[in-house]
Short mmCIF file of N, CA and C and ligand atoms in Angstrom, two decimals:
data_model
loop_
_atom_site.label_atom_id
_atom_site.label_comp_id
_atom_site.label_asym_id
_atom_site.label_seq_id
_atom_site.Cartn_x
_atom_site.Cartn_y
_atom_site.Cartn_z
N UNK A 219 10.11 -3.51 -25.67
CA UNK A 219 9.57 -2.27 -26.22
C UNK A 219 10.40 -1.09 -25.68
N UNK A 220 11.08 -0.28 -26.93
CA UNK A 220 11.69 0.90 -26.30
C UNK A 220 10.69 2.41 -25.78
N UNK A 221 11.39 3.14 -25.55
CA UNK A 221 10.62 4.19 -24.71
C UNK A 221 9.69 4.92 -25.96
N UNK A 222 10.20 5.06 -27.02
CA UNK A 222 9.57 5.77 -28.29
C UNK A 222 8.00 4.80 -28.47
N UNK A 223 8.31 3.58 -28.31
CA UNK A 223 7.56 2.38 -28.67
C UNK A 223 6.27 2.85 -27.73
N UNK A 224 6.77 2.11 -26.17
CA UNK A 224 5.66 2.85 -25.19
C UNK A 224 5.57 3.97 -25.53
N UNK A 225 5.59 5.32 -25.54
CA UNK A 225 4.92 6.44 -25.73
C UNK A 225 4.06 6.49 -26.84
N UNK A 226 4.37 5.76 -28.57
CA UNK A 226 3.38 5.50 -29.15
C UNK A 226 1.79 4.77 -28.73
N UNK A 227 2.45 3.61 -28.30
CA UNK A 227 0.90 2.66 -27.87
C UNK A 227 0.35 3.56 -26.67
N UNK A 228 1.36 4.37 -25.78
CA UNK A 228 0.47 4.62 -24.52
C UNK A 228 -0.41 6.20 -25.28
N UNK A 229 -0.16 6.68 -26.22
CA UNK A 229 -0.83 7.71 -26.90
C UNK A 229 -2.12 7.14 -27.93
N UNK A 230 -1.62 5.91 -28.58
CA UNK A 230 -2.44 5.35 -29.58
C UNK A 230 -3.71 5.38 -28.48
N UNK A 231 -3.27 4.64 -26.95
CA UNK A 231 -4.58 3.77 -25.87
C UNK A 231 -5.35 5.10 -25.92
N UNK A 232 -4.43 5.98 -24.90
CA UNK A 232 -5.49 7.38 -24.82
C UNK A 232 -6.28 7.68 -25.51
N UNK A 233 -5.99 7.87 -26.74
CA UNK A 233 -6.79 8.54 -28.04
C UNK A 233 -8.24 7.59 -27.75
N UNK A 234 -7.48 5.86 -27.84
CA UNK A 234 -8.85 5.06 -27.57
C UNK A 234 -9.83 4.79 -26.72
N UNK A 235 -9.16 5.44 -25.45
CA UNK A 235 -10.22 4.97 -24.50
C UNK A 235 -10.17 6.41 -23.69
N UNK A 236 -9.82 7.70 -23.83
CA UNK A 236 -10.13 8.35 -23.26
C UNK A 236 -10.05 9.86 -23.91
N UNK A 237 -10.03 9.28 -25.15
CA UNK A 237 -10.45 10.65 -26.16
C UNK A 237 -9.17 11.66 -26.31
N UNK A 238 -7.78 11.42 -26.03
CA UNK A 238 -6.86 11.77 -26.00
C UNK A 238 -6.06 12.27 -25.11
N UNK A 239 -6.73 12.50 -23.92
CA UNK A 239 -6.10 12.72 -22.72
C UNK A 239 -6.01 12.17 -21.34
N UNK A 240 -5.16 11.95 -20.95
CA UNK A 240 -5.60 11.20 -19.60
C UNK A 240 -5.01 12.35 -18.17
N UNK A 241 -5.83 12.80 -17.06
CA UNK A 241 -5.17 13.49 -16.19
C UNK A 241 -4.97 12.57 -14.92
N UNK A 242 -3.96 12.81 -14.24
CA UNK A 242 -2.94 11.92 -13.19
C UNK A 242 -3.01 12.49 -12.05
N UNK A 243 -3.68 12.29 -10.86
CA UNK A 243 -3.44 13.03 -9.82
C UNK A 243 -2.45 12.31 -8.73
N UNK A 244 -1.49 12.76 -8.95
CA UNK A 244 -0.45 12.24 -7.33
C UNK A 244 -0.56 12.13 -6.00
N UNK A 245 -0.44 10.82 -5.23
CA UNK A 245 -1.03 11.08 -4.16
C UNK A 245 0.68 10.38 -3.44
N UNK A 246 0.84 11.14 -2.10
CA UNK A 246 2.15 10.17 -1.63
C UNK A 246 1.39 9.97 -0.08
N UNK A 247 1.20 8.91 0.08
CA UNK A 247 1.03 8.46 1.05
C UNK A 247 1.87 8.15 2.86
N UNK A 248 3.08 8.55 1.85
CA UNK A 248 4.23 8.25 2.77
C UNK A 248 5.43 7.95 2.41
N UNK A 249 5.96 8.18 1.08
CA UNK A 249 7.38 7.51 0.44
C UNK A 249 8.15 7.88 0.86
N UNK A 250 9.59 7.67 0.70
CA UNK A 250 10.92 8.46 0.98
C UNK A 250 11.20 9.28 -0.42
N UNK A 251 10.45 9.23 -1.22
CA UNK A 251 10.67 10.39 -2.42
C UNK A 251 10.91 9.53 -3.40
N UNK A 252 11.87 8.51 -3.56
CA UNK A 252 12.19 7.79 -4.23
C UNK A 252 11.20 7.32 -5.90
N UNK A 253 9.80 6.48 -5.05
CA UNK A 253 9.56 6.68 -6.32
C UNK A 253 8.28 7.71 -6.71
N UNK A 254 8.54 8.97 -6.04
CA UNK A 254 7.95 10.49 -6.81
C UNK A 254 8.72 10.90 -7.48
N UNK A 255 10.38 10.64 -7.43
CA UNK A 255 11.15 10.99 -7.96
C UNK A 255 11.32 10.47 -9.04
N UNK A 256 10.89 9.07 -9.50
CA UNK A 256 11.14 7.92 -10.70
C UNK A 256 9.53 8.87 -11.47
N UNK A 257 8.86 9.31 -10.67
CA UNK A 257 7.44 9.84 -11.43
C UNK A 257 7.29 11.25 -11.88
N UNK A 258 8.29 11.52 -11.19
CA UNK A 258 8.77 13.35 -11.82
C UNK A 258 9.53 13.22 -13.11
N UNK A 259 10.48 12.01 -13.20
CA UNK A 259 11.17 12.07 -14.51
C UNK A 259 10.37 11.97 -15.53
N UNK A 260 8.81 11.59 -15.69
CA UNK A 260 7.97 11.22 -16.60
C UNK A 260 7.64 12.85 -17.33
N UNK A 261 7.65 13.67 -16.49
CA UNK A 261 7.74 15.07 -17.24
C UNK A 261 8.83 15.88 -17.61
N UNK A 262 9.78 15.20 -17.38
CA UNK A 262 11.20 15.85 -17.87
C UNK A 262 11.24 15.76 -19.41
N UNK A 263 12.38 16.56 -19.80
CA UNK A 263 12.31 16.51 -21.18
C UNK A 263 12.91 15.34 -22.09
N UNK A 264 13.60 14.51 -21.24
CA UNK A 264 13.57 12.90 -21.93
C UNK A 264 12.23 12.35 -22.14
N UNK A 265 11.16 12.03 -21.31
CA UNK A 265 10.12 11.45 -21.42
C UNK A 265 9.17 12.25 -22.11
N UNK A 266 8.96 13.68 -21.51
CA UNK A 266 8.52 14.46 -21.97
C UNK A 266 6.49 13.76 -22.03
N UNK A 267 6.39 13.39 -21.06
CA UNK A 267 5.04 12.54 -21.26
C UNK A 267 3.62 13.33 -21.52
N UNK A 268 3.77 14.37 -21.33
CA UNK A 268 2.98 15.12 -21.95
C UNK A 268 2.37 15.52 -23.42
N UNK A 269 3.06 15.17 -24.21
CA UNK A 269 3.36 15.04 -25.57
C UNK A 269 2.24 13.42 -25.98
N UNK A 270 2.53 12.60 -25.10
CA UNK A 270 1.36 11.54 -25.58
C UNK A 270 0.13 11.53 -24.88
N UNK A 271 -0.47 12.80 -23.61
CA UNK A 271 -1.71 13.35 -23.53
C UNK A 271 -1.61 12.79 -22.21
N UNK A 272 -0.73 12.98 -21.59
CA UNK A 272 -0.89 12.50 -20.00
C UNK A 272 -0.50 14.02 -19.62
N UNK A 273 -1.15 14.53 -18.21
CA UNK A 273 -1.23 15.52 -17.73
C UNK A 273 -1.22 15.11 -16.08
N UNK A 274 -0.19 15.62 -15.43
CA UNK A 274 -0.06 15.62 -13.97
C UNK A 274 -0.88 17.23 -13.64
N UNK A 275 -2.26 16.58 -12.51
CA UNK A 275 -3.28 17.66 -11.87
C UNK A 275 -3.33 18.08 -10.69
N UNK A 276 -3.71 19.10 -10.06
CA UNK A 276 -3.75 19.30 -8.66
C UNK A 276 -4.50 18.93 -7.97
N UNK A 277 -5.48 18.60 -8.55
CA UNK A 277 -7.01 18.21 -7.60
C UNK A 277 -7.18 16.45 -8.30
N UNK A 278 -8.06 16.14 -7.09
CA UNK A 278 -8.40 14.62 -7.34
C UNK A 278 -9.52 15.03 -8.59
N UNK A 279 -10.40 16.37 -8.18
CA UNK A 279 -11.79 16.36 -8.63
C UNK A 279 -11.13 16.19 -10.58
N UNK A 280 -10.34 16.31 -10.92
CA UNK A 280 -9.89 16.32 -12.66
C UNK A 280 -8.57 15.49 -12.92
N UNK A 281 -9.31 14.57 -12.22
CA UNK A 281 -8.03 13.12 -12.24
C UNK A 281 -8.94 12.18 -12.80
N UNK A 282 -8.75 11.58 -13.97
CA UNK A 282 -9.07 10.13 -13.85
C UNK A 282 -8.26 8.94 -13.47
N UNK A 283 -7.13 9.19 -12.74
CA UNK A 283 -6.46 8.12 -12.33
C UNK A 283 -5.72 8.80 -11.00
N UNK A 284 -5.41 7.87 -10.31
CA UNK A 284 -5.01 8.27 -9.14
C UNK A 284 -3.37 7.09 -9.00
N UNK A 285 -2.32 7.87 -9.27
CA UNK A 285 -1.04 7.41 -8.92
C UNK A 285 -0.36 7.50 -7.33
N UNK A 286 -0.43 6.39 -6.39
CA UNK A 286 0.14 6.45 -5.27
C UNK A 286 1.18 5.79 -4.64
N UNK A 287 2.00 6.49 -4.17
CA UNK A 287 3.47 6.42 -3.83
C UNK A 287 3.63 5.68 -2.42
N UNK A 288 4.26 5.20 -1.19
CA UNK A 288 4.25 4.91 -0.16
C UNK A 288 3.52 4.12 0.29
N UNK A 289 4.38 3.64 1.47
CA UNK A 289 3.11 2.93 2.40
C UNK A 289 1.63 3.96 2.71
N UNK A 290 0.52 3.22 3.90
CA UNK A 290 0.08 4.45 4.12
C UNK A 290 0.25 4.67 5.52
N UNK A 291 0.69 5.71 5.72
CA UNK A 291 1.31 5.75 7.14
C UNK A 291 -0.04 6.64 8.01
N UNK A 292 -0.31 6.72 8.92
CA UNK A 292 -0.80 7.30 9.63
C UNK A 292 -1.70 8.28 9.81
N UNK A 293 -0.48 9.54 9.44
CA UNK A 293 -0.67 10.49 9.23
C UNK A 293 -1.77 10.80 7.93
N UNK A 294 -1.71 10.03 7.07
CA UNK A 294 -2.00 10.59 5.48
C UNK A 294 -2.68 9.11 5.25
N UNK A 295 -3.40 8.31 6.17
CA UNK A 295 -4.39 7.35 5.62
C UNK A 295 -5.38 8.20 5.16
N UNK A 296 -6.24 9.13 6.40
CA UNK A 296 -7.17 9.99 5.69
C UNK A 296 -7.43 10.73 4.14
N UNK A 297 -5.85 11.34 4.34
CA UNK A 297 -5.76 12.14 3.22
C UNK A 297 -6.21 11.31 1.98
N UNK A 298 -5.74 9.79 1.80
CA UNK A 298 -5.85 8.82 0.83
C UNK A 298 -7.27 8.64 0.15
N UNK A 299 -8.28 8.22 1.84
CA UNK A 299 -9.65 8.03 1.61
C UNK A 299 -10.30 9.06 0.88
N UNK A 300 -10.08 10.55 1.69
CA UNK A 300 -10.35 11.65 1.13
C UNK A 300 -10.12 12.34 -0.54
N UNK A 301 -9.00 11.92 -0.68
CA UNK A 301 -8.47 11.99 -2.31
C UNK A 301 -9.38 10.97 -3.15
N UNK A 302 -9.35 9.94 -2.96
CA UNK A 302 -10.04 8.65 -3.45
C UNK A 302 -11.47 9.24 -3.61
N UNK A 303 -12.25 9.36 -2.66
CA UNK A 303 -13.64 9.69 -2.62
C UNK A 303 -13.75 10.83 -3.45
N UNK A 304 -12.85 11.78 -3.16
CA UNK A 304 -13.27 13.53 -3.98
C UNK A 304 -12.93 12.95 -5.72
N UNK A 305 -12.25 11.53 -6.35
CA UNK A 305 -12.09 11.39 -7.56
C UNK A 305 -12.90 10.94 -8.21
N UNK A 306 -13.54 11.78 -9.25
CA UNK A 306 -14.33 11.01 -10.54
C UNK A 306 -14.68 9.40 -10.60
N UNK A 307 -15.89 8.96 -10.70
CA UNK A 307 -16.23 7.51 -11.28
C UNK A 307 -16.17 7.87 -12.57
N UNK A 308 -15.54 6.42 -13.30
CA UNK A 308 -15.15 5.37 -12.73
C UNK A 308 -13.33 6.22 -12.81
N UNK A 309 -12.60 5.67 -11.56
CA UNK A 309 -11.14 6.43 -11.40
C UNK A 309 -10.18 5.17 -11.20
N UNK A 310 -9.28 5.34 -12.01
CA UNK A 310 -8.10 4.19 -11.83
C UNK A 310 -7.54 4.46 -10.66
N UNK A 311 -6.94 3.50 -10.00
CA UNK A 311 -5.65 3.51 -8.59
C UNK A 311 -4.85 2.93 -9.65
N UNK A 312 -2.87 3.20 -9.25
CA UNK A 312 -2.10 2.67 -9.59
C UNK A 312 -1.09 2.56 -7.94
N UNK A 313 -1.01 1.15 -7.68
CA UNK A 313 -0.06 1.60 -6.39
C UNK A 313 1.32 1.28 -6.93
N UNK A 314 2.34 2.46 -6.58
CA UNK A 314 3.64 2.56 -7.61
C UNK A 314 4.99 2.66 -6.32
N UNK A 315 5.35 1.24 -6.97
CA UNK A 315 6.42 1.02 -5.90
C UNK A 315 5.85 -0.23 -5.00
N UNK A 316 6.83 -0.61 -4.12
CA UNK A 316 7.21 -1.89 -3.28
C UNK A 316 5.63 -1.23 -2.09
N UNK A 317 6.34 0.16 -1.14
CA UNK A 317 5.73 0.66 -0.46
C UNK A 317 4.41 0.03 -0.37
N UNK A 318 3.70 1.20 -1.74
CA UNK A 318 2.25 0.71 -2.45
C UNK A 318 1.73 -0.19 -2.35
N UNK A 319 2.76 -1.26 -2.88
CA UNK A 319 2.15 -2.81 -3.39
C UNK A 319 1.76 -3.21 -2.03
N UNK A 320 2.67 -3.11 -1.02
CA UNK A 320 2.40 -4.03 -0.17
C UNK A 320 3.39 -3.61 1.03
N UNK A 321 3.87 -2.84 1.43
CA UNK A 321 4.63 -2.25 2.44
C UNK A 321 6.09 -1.81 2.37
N UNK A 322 6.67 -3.02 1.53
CA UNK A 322 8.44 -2.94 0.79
C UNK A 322 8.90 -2.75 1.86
N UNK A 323 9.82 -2.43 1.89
CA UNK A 323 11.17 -2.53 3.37
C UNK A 323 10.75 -1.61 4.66
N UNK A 324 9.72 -0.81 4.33
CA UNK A 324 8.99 -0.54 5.95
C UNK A 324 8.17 -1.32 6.50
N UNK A 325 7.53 -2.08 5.63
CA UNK A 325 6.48 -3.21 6.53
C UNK A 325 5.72 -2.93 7.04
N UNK A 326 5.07 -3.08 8.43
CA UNK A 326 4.01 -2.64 8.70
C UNK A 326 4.62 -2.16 10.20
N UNK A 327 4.06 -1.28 10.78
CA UNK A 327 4.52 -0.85 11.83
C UNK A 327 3.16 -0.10 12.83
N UNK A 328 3.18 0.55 14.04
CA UNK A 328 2.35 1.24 14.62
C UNK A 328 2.05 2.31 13.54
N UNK A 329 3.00 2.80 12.44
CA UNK A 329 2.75 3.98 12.17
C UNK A 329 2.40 4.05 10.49
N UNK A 330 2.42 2.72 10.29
CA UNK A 330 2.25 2.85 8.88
C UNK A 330 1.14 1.01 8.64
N UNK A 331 0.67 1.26 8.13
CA UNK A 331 -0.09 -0.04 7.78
C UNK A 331 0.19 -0.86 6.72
N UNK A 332 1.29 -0.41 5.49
CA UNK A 332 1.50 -1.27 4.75
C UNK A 332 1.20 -0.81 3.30
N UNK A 333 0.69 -1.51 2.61
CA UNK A 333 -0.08 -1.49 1.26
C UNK A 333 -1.08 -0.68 1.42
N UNK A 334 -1.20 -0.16 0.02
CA UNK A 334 -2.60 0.69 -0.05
C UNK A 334 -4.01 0.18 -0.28
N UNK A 335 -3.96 -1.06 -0.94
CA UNK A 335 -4.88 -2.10 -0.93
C UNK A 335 -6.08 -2.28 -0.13
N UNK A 336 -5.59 -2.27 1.37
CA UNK A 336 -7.23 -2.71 2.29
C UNK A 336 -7.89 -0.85 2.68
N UNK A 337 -7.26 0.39 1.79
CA UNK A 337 -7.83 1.72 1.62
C UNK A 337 -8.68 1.70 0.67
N UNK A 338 -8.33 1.53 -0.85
CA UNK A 338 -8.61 1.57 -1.84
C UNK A 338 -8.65 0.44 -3.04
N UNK A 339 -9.13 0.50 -4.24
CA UNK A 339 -9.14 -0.55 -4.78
C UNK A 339 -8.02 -0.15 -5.70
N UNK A 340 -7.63 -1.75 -5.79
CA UNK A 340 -6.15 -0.89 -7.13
C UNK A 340 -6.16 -1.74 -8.27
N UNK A 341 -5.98 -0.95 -9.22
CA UNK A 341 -6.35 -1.17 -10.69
C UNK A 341 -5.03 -2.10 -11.47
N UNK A 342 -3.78 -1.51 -10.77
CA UNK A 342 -2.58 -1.92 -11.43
C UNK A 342 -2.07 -1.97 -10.04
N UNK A 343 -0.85 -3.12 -9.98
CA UNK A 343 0.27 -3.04 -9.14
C UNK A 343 1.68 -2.51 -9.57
N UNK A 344 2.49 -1.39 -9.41
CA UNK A 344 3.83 -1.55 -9.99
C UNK A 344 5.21 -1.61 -9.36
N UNK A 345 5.28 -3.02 -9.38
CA UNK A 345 6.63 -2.98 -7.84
C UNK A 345 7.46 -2.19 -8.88
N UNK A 346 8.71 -2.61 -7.77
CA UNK A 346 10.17 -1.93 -7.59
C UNK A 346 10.39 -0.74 -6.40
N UNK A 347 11.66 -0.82 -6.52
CA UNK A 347 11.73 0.11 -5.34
C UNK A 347 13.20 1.03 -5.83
N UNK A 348 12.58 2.05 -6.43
CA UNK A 348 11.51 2.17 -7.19
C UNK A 348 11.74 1.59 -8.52
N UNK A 349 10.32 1.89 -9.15
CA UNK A 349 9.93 1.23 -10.55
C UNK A 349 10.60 2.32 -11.33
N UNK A 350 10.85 1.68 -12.58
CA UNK A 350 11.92 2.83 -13.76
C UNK A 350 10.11 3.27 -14.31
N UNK A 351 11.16 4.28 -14.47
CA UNK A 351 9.58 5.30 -15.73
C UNK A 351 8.83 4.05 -16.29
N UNK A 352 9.84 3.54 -16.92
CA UNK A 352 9.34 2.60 -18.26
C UNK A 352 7.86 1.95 -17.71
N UNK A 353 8.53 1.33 -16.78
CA UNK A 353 7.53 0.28 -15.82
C UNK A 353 6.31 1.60 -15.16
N UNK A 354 6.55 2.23 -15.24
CA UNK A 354 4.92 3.15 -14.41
C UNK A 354 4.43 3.59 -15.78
N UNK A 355 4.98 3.73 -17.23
CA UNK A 355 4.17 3.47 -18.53
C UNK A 355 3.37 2.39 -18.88
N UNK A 356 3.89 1.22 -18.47
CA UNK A 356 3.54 -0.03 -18.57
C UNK A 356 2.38 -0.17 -17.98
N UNK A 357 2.56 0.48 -16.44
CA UNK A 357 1.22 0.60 -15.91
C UNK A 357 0.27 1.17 -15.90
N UNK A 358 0.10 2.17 -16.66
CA UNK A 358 -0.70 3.05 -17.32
C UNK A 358 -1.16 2.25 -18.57
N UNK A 359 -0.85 1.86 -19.17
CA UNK A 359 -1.10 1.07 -20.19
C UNK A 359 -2.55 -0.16 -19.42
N UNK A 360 -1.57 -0.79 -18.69
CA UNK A 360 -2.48 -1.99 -18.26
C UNK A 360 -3.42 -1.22 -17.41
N UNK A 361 -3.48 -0.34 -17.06
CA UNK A 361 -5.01 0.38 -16.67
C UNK A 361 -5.87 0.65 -17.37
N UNK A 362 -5.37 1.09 -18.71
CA UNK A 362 -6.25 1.39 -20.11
C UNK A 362 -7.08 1.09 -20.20
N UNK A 363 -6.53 -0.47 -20.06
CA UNK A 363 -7.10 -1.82 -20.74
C UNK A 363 -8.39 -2.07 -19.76
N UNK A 364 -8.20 -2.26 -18.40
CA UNK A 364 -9.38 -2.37 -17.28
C UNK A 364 -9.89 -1.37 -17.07
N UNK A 365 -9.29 -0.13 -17.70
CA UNK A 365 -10.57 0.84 -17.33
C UNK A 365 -11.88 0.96 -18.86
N UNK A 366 -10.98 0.59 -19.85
CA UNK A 366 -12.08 0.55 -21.18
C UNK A 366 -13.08 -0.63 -20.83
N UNK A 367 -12.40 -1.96 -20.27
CA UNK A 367 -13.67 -3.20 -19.90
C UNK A 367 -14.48 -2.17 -19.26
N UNK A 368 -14.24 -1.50 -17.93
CA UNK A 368 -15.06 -0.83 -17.09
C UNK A 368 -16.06 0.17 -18.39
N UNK A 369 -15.62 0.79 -19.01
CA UNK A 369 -16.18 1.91 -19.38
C UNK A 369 -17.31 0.80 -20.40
N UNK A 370 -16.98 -0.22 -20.88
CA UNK A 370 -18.23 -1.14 -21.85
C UNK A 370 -19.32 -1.52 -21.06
N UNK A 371 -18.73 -2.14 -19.74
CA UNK A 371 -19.50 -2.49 -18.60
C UNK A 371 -20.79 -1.43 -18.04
N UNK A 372 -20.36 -0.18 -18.32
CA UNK A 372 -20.94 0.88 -18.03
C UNK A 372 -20.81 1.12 -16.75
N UNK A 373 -19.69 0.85 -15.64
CA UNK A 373 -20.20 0.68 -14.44
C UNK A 373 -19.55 2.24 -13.81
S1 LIG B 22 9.24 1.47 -2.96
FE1 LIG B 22 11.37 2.05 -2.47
S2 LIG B 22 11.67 4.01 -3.53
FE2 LIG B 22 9.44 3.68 -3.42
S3 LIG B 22 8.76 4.73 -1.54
FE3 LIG B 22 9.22 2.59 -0.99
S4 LIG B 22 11.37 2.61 -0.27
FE4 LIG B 22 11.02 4.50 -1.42
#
């Protein structure tokens, strides 16, 4: 699927399961920039992702999804819990990148714990280090999908 392709279906999903818009709140836990940087290109004017009803927010409180970058190191475990809790039920996690998934080439250390996983619950995994745009569309997509079961579920 080319990029025109994903931006259709990931606009068609919105429309379907969240009335046409979806808002994104960024959280970095600890990255080297890397992949905030693969997640900044999503609003550039190649991707231009705004155009299929995705909106990057400042606050957790007008996020329905929560995109997170890094291990979680230390410093900014709190911040995580705190972001998480201040977000809307029911709220997607996406952990984006190696970091996220599971620690990636920092591992676990005194100062960082790894994956975001035993913080929060996560909806999607999206390795790479970092993941191309394409692949953090992809994962937005496959959140769609588990957050519409959720939304039938009523939970
Ligand atoms: S997965 Fe790679 S690019 Fe992303 S934060 Fe970790 S080291 Fe950086």
């Amino acid at each position: 699927m080319n990029e025109e392709e994903l931006g259709t279906d990931l606009k068609k999903r919105i429309k379907e399961v969240l009335s046409g818009s979806l808002h994104i709140r960024h959280v970095d836990t600890g990255s080297c920039n890397g992949c905030d940087f693969e997640m900044s290109t999503l609003s550039n004017p190649i991707y231009d992702i705004s155009r299929f009803g995705v909106s990057f927010v400042p606050s957790p409180r007008q996020a329905d999804m929560l995109m997170v970058t890094g291990g979680v190191t230390s410093n900014l475990e709190k911040a995580l819990r705190i972001t998480y809790e201040a977000t809307p039920k029911p709220k997607m996690v996406l952990a984006i990148g190696a970091c996220a998934c599971g620690g990636g080439v920092f591992g676990e250390t005194y100062a960082n714990a790894g994956g975001i996983d035993p913080f929060v619950p996560v909806y999607v995994y999206v390795p790479g280090c970092p993941p191309r745009p394409q692949a953090l569309i992809q994962g937005i997509l496959l959140a769609l999908d588990q957050y519409e079961e959720v939304l039938k579920r009523g939970e």
